[in-house]
mmCIF file of N, CA and C in Angstrom:
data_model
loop_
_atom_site.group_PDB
_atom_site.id
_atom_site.type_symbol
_atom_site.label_atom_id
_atom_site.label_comp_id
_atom_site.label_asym_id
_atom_site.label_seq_id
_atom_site.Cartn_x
_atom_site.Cartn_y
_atom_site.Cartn_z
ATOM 1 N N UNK A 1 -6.334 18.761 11.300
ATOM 2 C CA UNK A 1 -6.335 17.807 10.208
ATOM 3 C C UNK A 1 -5.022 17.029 10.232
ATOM 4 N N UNK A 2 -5.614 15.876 9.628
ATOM 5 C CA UNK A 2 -4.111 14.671 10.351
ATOM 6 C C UNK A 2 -3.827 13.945 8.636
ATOM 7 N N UNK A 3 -2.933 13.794 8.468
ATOM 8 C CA UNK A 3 -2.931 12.973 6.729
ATOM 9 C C UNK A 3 -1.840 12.059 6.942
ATOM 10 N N UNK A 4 -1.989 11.257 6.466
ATOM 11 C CA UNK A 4 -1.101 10.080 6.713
ATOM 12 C C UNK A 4 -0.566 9.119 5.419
ATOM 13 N N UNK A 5 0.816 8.753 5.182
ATOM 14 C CA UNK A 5 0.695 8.342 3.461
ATOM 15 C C UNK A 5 1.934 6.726 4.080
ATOM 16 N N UNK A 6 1.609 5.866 3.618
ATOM 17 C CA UNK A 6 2.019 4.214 3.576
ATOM 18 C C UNK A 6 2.652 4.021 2.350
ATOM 19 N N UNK A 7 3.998 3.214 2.279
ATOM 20 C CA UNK A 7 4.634 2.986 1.150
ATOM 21 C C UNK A 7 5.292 1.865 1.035
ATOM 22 N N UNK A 8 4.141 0.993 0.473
ATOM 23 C CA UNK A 8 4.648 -0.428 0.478
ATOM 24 C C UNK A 8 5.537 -1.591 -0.595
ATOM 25 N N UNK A 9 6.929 -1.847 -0.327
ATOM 26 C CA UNK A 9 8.086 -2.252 -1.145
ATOM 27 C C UNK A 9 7.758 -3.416 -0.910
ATOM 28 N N UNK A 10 6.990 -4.063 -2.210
ATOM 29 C CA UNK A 10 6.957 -5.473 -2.414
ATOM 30 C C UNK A 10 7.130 -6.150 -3.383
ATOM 31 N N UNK A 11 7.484 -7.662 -2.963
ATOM 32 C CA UNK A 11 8.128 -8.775 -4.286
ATOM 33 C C UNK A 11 7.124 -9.738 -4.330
ATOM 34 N N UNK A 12 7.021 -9.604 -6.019
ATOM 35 C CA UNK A 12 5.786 -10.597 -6.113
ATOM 36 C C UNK A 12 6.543 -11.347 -6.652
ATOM 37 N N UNK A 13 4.797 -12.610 -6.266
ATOM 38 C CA UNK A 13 5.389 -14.029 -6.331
ATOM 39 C C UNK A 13 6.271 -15.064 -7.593
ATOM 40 N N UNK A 14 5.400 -15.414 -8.164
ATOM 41 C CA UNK A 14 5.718 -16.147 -9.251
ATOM 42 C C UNK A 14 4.487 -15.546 -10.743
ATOM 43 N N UNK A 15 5.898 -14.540 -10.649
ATOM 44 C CA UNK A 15 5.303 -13.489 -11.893
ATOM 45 C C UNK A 15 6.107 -13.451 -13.052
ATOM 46 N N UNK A 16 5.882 -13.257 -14.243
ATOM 47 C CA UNK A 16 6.720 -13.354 -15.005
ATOM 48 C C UNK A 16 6.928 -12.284 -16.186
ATOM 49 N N UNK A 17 5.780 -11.826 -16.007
ATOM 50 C CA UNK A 17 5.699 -10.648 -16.939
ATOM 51 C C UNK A 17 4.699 -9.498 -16.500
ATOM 52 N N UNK A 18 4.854 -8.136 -16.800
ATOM 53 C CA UNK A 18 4.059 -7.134 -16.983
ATOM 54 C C UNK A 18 2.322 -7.473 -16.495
ATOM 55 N N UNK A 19 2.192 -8.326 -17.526
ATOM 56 C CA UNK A 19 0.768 -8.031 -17.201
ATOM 57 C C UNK A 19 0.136 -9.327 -16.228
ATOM 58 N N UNK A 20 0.653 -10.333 -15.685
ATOM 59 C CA UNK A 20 0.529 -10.862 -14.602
ATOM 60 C C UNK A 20 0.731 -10.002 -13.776
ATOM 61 N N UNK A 21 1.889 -9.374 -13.720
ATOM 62 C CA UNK A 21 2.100 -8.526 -11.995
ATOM 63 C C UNK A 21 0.947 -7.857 -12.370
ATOM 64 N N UNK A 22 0.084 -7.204 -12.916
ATOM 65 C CA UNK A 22 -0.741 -6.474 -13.025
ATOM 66 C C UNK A 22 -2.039 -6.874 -12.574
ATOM 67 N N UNK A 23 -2.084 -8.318 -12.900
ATOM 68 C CA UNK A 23 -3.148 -8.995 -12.172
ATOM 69 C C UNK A 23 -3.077 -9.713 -10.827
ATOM 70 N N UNK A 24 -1.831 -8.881 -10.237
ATOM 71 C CA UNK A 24 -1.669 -9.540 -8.943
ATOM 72 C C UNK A 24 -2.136 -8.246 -7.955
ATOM 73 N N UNK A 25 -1.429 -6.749 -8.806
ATOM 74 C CA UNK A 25 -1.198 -5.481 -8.483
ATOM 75 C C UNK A 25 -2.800 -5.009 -8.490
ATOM 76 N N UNK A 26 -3.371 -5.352 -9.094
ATOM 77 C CA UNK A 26 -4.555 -4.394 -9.397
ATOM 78 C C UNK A 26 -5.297 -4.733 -8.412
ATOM 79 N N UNK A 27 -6.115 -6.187 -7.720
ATOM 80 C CA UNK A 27 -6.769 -6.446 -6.778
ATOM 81 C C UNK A 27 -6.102 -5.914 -5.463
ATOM 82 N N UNK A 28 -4.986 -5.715 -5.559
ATOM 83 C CA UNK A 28 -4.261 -5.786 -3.861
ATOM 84 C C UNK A 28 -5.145 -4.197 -3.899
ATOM 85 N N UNK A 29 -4.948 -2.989 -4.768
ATOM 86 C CA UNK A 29 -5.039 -1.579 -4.916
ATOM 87 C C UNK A 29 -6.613 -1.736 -4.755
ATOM 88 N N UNK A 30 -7.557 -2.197 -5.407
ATOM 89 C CA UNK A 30 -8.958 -2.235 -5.591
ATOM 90 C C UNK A 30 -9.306 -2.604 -4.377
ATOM 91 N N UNK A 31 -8.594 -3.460 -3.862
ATOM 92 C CA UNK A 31 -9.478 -3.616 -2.598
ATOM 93 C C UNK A 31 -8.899 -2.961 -1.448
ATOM 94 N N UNK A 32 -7.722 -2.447 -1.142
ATOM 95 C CA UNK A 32 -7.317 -1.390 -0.405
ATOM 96 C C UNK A 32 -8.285 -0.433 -0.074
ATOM 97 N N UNK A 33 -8.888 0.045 -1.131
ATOM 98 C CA UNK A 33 -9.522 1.533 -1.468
ATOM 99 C C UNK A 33 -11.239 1.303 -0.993
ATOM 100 N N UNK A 34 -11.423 -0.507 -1.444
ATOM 101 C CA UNK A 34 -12.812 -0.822 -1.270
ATOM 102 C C UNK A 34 -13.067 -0.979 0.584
ATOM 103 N N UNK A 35 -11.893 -1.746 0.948
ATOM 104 C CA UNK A 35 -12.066 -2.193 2.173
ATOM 105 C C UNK A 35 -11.770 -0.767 3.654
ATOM 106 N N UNK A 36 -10.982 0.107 3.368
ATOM 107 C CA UNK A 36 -10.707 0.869 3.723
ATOM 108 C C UNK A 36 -10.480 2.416 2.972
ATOM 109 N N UNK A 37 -11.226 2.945 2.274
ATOM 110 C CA UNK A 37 -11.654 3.810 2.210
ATOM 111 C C UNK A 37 -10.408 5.236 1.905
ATOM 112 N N UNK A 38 -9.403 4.561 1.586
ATOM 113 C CA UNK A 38 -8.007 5.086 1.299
ATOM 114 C C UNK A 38 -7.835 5.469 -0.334
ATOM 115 N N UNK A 39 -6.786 6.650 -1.040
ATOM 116 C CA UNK A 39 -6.444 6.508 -1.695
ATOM 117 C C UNK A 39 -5.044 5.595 -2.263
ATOM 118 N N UNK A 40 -4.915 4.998 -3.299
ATOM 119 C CA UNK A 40 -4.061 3.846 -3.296
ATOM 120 C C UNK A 40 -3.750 4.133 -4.693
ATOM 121 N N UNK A 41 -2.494 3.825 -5.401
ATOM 122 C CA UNK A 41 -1.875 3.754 -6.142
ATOM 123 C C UNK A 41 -1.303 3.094 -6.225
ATOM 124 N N UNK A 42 -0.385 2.291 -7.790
ATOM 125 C CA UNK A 42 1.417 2.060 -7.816
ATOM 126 C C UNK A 42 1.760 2.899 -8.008
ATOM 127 N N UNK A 43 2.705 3.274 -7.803
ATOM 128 C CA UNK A 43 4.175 4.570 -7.405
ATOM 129 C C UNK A 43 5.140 4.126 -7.875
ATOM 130 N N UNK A 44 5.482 3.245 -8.277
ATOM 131 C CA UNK A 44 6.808 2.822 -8.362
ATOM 132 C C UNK A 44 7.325 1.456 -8.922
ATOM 133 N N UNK A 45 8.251 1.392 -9.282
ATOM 134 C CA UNK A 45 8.882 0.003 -9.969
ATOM 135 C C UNK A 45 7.590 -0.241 -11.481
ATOM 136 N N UNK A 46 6.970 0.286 -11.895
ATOM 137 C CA UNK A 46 6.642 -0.475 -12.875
ATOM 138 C C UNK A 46 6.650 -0.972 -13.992
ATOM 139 N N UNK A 47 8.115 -0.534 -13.909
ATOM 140 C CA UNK A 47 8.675 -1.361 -15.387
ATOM 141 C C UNK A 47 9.452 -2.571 -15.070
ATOM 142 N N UNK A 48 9.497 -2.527 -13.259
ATOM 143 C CA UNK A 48 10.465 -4.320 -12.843
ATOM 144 C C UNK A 48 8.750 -5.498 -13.071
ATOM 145 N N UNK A 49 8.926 -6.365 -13.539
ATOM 146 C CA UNK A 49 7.493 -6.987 -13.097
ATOM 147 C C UNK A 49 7.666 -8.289 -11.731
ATOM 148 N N UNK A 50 8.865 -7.870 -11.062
ATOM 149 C CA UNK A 50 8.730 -8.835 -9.639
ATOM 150 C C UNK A 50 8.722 -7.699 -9.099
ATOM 151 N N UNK A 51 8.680 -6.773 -8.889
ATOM 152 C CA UNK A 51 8.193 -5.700 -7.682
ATOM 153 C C UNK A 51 7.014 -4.731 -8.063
ATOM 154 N N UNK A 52 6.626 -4.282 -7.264
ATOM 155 C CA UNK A 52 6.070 -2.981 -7.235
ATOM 156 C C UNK A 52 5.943 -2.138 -5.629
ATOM 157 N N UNK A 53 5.813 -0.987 -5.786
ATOM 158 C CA UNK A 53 5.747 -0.399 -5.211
ATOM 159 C C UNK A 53 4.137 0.767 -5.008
ATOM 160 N N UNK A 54 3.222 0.034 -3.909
ATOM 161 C CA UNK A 54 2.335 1.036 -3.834
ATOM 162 C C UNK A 54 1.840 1.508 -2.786
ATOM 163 N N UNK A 55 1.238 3.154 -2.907
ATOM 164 C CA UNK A 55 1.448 4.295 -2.003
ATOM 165 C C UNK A 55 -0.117 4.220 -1.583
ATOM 166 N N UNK A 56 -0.157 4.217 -0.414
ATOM 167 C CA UNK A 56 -1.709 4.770 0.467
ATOM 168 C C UNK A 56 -1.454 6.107 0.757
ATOM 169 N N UNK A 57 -2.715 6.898 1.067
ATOM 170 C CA UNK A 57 -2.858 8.082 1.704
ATOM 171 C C UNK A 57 -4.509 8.336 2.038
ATOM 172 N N UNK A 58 -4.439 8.784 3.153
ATOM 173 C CA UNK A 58 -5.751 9.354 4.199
ATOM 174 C C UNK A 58 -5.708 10.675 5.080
ATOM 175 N N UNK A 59 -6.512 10.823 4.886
ATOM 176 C CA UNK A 59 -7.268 11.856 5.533
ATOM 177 C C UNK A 59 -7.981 12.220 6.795
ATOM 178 N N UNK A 60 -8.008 12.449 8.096
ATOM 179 C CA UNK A 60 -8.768 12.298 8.884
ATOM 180 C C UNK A 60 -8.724 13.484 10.313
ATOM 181 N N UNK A 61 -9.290 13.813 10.936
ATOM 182 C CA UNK A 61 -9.763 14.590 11.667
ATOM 183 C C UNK A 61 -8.921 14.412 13.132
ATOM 184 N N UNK A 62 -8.976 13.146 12.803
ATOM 185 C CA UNK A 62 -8.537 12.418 14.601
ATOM 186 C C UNK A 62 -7.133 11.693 14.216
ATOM 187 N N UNK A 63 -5.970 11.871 15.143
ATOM 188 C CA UNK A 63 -4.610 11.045 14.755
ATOM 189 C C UNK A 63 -4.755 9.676 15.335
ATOM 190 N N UNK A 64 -5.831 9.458 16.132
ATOM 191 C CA UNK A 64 -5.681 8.233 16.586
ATOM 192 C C UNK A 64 -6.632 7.355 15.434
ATOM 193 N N UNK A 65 -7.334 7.711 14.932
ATOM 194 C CA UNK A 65 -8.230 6.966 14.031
ATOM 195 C C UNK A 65 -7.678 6.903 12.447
ATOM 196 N N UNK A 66 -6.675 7.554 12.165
ATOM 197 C CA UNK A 66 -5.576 7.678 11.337
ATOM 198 C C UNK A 66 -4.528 6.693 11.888
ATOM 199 N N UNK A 67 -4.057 6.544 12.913
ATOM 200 C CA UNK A 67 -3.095 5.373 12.876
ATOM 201 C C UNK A 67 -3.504 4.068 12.719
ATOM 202 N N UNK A 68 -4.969 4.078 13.443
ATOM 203 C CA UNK A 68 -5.212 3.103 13.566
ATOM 204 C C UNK A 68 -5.636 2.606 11.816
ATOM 205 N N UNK A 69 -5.861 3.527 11.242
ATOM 206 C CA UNK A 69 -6.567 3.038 9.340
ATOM 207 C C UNK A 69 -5.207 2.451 9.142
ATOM 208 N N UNK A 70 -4.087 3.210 9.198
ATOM 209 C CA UNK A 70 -2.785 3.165 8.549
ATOM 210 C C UNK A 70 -2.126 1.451 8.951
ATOM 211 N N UNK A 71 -2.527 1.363 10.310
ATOM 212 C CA UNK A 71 -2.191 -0.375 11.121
ATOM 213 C C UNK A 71 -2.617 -1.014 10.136
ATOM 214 N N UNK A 72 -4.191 -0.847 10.082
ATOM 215 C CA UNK A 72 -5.143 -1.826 9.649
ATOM 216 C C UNK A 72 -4.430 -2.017 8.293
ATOM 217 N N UNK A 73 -4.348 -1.196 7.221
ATOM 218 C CA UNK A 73 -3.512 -1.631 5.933
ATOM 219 C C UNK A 73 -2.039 -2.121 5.539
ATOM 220 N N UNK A 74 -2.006 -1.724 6.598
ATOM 221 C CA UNK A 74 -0.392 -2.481 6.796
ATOM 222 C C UNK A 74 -0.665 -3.627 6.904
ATOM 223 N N UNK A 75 -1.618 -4.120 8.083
ATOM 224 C CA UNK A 75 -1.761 -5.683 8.139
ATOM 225 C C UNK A 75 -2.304 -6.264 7.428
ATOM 226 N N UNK A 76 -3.415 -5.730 6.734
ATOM 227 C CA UNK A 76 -3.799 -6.509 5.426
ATOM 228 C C UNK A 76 -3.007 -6.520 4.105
ATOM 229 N N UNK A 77 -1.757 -5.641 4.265
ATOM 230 C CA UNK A 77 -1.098 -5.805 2.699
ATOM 231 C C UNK A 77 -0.185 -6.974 3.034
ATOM 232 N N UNK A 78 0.467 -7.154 5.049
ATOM 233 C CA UNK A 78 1.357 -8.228 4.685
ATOM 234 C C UNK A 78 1.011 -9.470 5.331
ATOM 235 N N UNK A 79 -0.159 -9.637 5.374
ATOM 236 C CA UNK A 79 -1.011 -10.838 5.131
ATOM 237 C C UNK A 79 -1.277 -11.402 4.036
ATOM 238 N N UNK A 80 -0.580 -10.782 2.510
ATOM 239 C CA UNK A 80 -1.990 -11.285 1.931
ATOM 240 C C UNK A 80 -0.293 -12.356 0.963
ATOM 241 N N UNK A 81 -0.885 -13.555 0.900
ATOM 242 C CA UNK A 81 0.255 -14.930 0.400
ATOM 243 C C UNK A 81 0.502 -14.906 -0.984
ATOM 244 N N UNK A 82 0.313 -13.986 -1.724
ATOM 245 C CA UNK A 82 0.476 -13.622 -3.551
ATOM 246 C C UNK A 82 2.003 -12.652 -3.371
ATOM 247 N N UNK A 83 2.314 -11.632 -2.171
ATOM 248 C CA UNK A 83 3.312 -10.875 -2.249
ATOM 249 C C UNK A 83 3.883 -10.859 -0.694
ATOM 250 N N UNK A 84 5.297 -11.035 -0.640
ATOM 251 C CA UNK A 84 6.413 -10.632 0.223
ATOM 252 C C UNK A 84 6.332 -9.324 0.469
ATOM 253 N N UNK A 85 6.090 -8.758 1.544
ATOM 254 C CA UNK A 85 6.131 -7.644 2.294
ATOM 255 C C UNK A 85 7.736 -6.968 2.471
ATOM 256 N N UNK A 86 8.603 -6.274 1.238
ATOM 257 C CA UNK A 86 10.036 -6.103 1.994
ATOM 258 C C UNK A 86 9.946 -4.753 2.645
ATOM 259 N N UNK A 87 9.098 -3.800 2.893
ATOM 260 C CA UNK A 87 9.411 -2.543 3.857
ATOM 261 C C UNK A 87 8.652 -1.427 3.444
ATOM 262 N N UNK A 88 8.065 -1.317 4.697
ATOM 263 C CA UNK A 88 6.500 -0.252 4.711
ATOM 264 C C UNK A 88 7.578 1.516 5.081
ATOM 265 N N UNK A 89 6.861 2.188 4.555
ATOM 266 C CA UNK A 89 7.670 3.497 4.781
ATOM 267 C C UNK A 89 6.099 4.414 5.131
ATOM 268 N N UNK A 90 6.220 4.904 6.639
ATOM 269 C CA UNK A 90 5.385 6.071 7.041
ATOM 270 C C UNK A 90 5.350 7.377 7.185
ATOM 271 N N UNK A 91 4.748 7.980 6.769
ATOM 272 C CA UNK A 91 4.514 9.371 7.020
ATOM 273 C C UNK A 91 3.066 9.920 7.987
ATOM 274 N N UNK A 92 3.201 10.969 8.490
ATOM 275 C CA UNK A 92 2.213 11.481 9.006
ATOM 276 C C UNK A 92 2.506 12.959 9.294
ATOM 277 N N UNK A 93 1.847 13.186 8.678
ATOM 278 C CA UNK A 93 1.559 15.166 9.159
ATOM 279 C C UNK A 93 0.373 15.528 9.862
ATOM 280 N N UNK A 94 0.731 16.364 10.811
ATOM 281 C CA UNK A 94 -0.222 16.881 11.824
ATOM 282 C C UNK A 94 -0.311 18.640 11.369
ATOM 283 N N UNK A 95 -1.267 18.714 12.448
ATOM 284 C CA UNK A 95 -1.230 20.430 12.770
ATOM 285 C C UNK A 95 -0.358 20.994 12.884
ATOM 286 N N UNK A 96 0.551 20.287 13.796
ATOM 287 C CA UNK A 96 1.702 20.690 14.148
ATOM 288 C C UNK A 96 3.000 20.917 13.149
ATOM 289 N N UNK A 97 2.816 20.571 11.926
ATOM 290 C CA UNK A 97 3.811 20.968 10.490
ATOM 291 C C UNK A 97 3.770 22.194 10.260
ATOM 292 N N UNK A 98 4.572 22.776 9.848
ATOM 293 C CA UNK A 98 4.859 24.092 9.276
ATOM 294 C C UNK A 98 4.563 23.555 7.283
#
């Protein structure tokens, strides 16, 4: 068993309050989870409303089909022109962990 967790430090755009970032934050998470099959959260910053910070994590059998999920959301979070991508943080645990 392979688990893998993504931690994405980003600045949103032209936000100004709480509940805009929220309507910037909530689709990026909804469709994370819709399009790829991941758990997704914010984690973090949510009392700044130009950042947030949110966490993926997966599950999978195979490490190569785990990196490859983990690519795939990476590239769709810093593709997407509503938020600045400032720094993805990876993890991965294998069998091989104590």
């Amino acid at each position: 068993m392979y688990a893998g967790t993504l931690s994405f430090d980003l600045l949103l755009g032209d936000v100004r309050s709480l509940k805009e970032k929220r309507s910037v934050v909530r689709p990026i998470i909804a469709e994370l989870h819709r399009k790829y099959a991941v758990s997704v959260a914010e984690v973090g910053d949510q009392d700044l409303y130009r950042r947030a910070t949110i966490g993926v994590a997966a599950v999978s059998g195979d490490a190569g089909h785990l990196t490859d999920l983990l690519d795939r959301c990476e590239r769709w979070v810093a593709a997407r022109p509503e938020v600045e991508l400032l720094s993805v943080r990876r993890r991965f645990h294998g069998d091989h962990d104590d």
